[in-house]
Coordinates of C-alpha atoms in Angstrom, one line a residue:
Chain A
E1 CA 9.4 -18.9 -14.8
T2 CA 12.2 -16.8 -13.6
G3 CA 11.5 -13.7 -11.4
V4 CA 13.1 -10.3 -11.4
T5 CA 16.8 -10.4 -10.8
Q6 CA 19.3 -7.6 -9.7
S7 CA 22.7 -7.1 -9.5
P8 CA 25.0 -6.6 -7.8
T9 CA 23.4 -7.3 -4.3
H10 CA 25.7 -4.6 -2.4
L11 CA 27.8 -1.8 -3.6
I12 CA 29.9 0.7 -2.0
K13 CA 30.9 3.8 -3.7
T14 CA 32.6 7.2 -2.9
R15 CA 30.8 10.6 -3.2
G16 CA 31.2 11.9 -6.8
Q17 CA 31.6 8.5 -8.5
Q18 CA 29.2 7.1 -11.0
V19 CA 27.3 3.6 -10.4
T20 CA 25.4 1.4 -12.6
L21 CA 22.8 -1.1 -11.4
R22 CA 21.3 -4.0 -13.6
C23 CA 17.9 -5.6 -13.8
S24 CA 16.4 -8.4 -15.5
S25 CA 12.7 -8.4 -15.9
Q26 CA 10.5 -11.5 -15.3
S27 CA 9.7 -13.6 -18.5
G28 CA 7.1 -12.1 -20.5
H29 CA 7.3 -8.6 -19.1
N30 CA 8.1 -5.5 -21.3
T31 CA 7.9 -2.9 -18.6
V32 CA 10.6 -2.0 -16.1
S33 CA 10.3 0.4 -13.3
W34 CA 12.9 1.6 -10.7
Y35 CA 12.3 2.7 -7.2
Q36 CA 14.6 4.1 -4.3
Q37 CA 13.9 2.9 -0.8
A38 CA 15.8 4.9 1.9
L39 CA 15.9 3.2 5.3
G40 CA 12.7 3.3 7.2
Q41 CA 10.6 4.4 4.1
G42 CA 8.5 3.3 1.4
P43 CA 9.9 3.2 -2.0
Q44 CA 9.9 6.1 -4.2
F45 CA 9.5 6.1 -8.0
I46 CA 12.5 7.0 -10.0
F47 CA 11.4 6.1 -13.7
Q48 CA 9.7 3.5 -15.9
Y49 CA 10.8 2.0 -19.2
Y50 CA 8.3 0.6 -21.7
R51 CA 9.7 -1.0 -24.9
E52 CA 13.0 0.8 -24.6
E53 CA 11.7 4.2 -24.1
E54 CA 11.3 6.2 -20.8
N55 CA 7.6 6.5 -19.9
G56 CA 7.4 8.5 -16.7
R57 CA 9.7 9.9 -14.2
G58 CA 9.4 10.7 -10.6
N59 CA 11.1 13.7 -8.6
F60 CA 14.6 12.7 -9.3
P61 CA 17.3 14.8 -10.9
P62 CA 18.9 14.1 -14.4
R63 CA 21.9 12.5 -12.9
F64 CA 19.6 9.4 -12.5
S65 CA 19.2 8.0 -15.9
G66 CA 18.3 4.6 -17.4
L67 CA 18.2 2.3 -20.3
Q68 CA 16.1 -0.6 -21.5
F69 CA 17.3 -3.1 -23.8
P70 CA 15.6 -5.1 -26.6
N71 CA 15.5 -8.2 -24.2
Y72 CA 13.8 -5.9 -21.6
S73 CA 16.4 -6.0 -19.2
S74 CA 17.4 -2.4 -17.8
E75 CA 20.0 -0.5 -16.2
L76 CA 20.1 2.5 -13.9
N77 CA 22.8 4.9 -13.8
V78 CA 23.6 7.6 -11.1
N79 CA 26.3 10.1 -11.7
A80 CA 28.0 12.4 -9.4
L81 CA 26.9 10.2 -6.2
E82 CA 25.8 11.9 -3.1
L83 CA 25.6 10.6 0.4
D84 CA 21.8 10.9 0.2
D85 CA 21.9 8.5 -2.6
S86 CA 22.6 5.5 -0.1
A87 CA 19.6 3.5 -0.2
L88 CA 18.1 0.1 -1.7
Y89 CA 17.3 0.4 -5.2
L90 CA 14.4 -1.8 -6.4
C91 CA 13.5 -2.8 -9.9
A92 CA 10.1 -4.1 -10.6
S93 CA 8.7 -5.7 -13.9
S94 CA 5.2 -5.7 -15.3
W95 CA 3.2 -7.0 -18.3
T96 CA 1.9 -3.5 -19.1
K97 CA 2.7 0.2 -18.3
G98 CA 0.2 0.4 -15.6
G99 CA 0.0 -3.3 -14.4
E100 CA 0.8 -4.9 -11.2
Q101 CA 4.5 -4.8 -10.6
Y102 CA 6.9 -7.6 -9.5
F103 CA 9.9 -6.6 -7.4
G104 CA 13.5 -7.9 -7.4
P105 CA 15.4 -8.3 -4.1
G106 CA 17.2 -4.8 -4.7
T107 CA 20.7 -3.5 -4.7
R108 CA 21.9 -2.0 -1.6
L109 CA 24.1 1.1 -2.4
T110 CA 26.1 2.8 0.1
V111 CA 27.9 6.1 -0.6
T112 CA 30.8 7.2 1.6
Chain B
A1 CA 0.3 16.1 -4.3
Q2 CA -0.9 12.4 -4.5
S3 CA 0.0 10.4 -1.4
V4 CA -0.6 7.2 0.7
S5 CA -0.7 7.2 4.4
Q6 CA -0.3 4.3 6.8
H7 CA -1.4 5.3 10.1
N8 CA 0.4 2.4 12.2
H9 CA 4.3 2.4 12.0
H10 CA 4.7 -0.4 14.3
V11 CA 2.2 -3.0 15.4
I12 CA 2.8 -5.9 17.8
L13 CA 0.3 -8.7 18.0
S14 CA 0.1 -12.1 19.6
E15 CA -0.6 -15.2 17.5
A16 CA -4.3 -15.5 16.7
A17 CA -5.1 -12.0 17.2
S18 CA -6.9 -10.1 14.4
L19 CA -5.1 -7.6 12.3
E20 CA -6.3 -4.5 10.6
L21 CA -3.6 -2.0 9.2
G22 CA -4.9 1.2 7.9
C23 CA -4.2 2.9 4.5
N24 CA -5.5 6.1 3.0
Y25 CA -4.7 7.8 -0.1
S26 CA -5.3 11.2 -1.2
Y27 CA -8.0 12.2 -3.7
G28 CA -6.7 11.8 -7.3
G29 CA -9.3 10.5 -9.4
T30 CA -9.2 6.5 -10.4
V31 CA -7.2 4.5 -8.4
N32 CA -5.6 0.9 -8.5
L33 CA -4.7 -0.3 -5.1
F34 CA -2.0 -2.7 -3.8
W35 CA -0.8 -4.2 -0.7
Y36 CA 2.8 -5.6 -0.7
V37 CA 4.7 -7.6 2.0
Q38 CA 8.3 -7.7 2.8
Y39 CA 9.3 -10.6 4.9
P40 CA 12.7 -10.3 6.7
G41 CA 15.6 -10.7 4.2
Q42 CA 13.2 -11.1 1.3
H43 CA 12.0 -8.9 -1.6
L44 CA 8.6 -7.2 -1.9
Q45 CA 5.8 -9.6 -2.6
L46 CA 2.4 -8.7 -4.0
L47 CA -0.3 -9.7 -1.4
L48 CA -3.4 -8.6 -3.1
K49 CA -4.7 -6.0 -5.6
Y50 CA -7.9 -3.9 -6.3
F51 CA -8.6 -2.6 -9.9
S52 CA -12.4 -2.6 -9.9
G53 CA -15.4 -4.9 -9.0
D54 CA -16.0 -6.1 -5.7
P55 CA -14.6 -3.9 -3.1
L56 CA -13.6 -6.7 -0.8
V57 CA -10.6 -8.3 -2.2
K58 CA -8.9 -11.6 -1.1
G59 CA -5.3 -12.0 -1.4
I60 CA -2.7 -14.8 -0.6
K61 CA -2.2 -16.4 3.0
G62 CA -5.4 -15.4 4.2
F63 CA -5.3 -11.5 3.9
E64 CA -8.1 -9.5 2.6
A65 CA -8.6 -5.7 2.1
E66 CA -11.7 -3.4 1.7
F67 CA -11.8 -0.6 -0.5
I68 CA -14.1 2.2 0.8
K69 CA -14.3 4.8 -1.9
S70 CA -15.9 7.5 0.5
K71 CA -13.3 7.2 3.0
F72 CA -10.4 6.9 0.5
S73 CA -9.2 3.8 2.4
F74 CA -7.9 0.4 1.6
N75 CA -7.3 -1.4 4.9
L76 CA -5.7 -4.7 5.1
R77 CA -7.2 -7.4 7.4
K78 CA -6.5 -10.9 8.5
P79 CA -8.6 -12.7 11.2
S80 CA -5.9 -14.6 12.9
V81 CA -2.3 -13.7 12.6
Q82 CA 0.6 -16.3 12.6
W83 CA 4.3 -15.9 13.8
S84 CA 5.2 -16.2 10.1
D85 CA 3.2 -12.9 9.2
T86 CA 6.0 -10.8 10.8
A87 CA 6.9 -8.5 8.1
E88 CA 6.7 -5.1 6.8
Y89 CA 3.6 -4.3 5.0
F90 CA 3.3 -1.4 2.3
C91 CA 0.1 -0.1 0.7
A92 CA 0.6 1.4 -2.8
V93 CA -1.5 3.3 -5.3
I94 CA -1.4 3.9 -9.2
Y95 CA -3.4 7.0 -9.8
N96 CA -5.6 7.7 -12.8
A97 CA -4.3 4.6 -14.7
G98 CA -0.8 5.9 -14.7
N99 CA 2.4 3.7 -14.3
M100 CA 3.9 4.9 -11.1
L101 CA 3.3 2.9 -7.7
T102 CA 3.1 5.5 -4.8
F103 CA 3.9 3.9 -1.6
G104 CA 2.9 4.5 2.0
G105 CA 5.6 4.7 4.6
G106 CA 5.1 1.0 5.7
T107 CA 4.0 -0.7 8.8
R108 CA 6.2 -3.1 10.7
L109 CA 4.4 -6.0 12.2
M110 CA 5.7 -8.3 14.8
V111 CA 3.8 -11.3 15.9
K112 CA 4.7 -13.0 19.0
P113 CA 4.5 -16.6 19.5

C-alpha cells in the first residue's frame, strides 16, 4: 500500500509568482486535505476536497485554490506569492470527509 | 473560535522517565481527538485517536491518552520514554463531525540517553 506522496520536496519562488504543489492520496482514499505549517507552529487547515469538490475551507484568501482529479490526486495552487507564504505545505488523505487523516512528507516552499 | 492548546512547548526527559503532555481544546460540541508525532526528518504520523467509547485510548509504541470531557483535555502519556521518542508531538481535534483538523502548537520532546 502506497502512502501519501507530495511533489516537489522543496521549492524556491519569488514574491508575486505562482506555484503548484501536487499530492497523491493513499490507495483507497477519496478525500484530500491541505495544510500550511509555518515554522514552529502547528499545521493550519487550508481546504479539503472530497470526490473532486471543495468540501470546506479554512481562513485562507482566494489566491489559494485547489483541484482534485478523478484518481483523487490533488493540486494546491497559490497565486501572487507573498513572503509569509513561506512554509511547509502538507497534504493528508482519508477514507471519508471526517475520518482520520494520513499525511505526506510535505513540500517546503520558500518565497524570496 | 475553536482552538487547541498544548501547554508545554519543550520537554526534556531522561530515558525511562514517565511522560505526560497536556492538550486542552475549546468547547465546541462533539469532538474527535488525535495525537500525531513527527520524528526528525519524517512526516506526521498518527499515534492514536479517540472517536467514542472507552476514554482511555492506547496507541502505537506504548503511548496512551485519556479523554476527560469535564476538563476538555486529552493528555498523552507514556510510562517510560526511550531516546527514540525524541520528536515533536501534536494534539489535533475535529469538531462537530466536521472535516478539518485543528492543531495545537506542538510540543518538542527531547529524551536524553
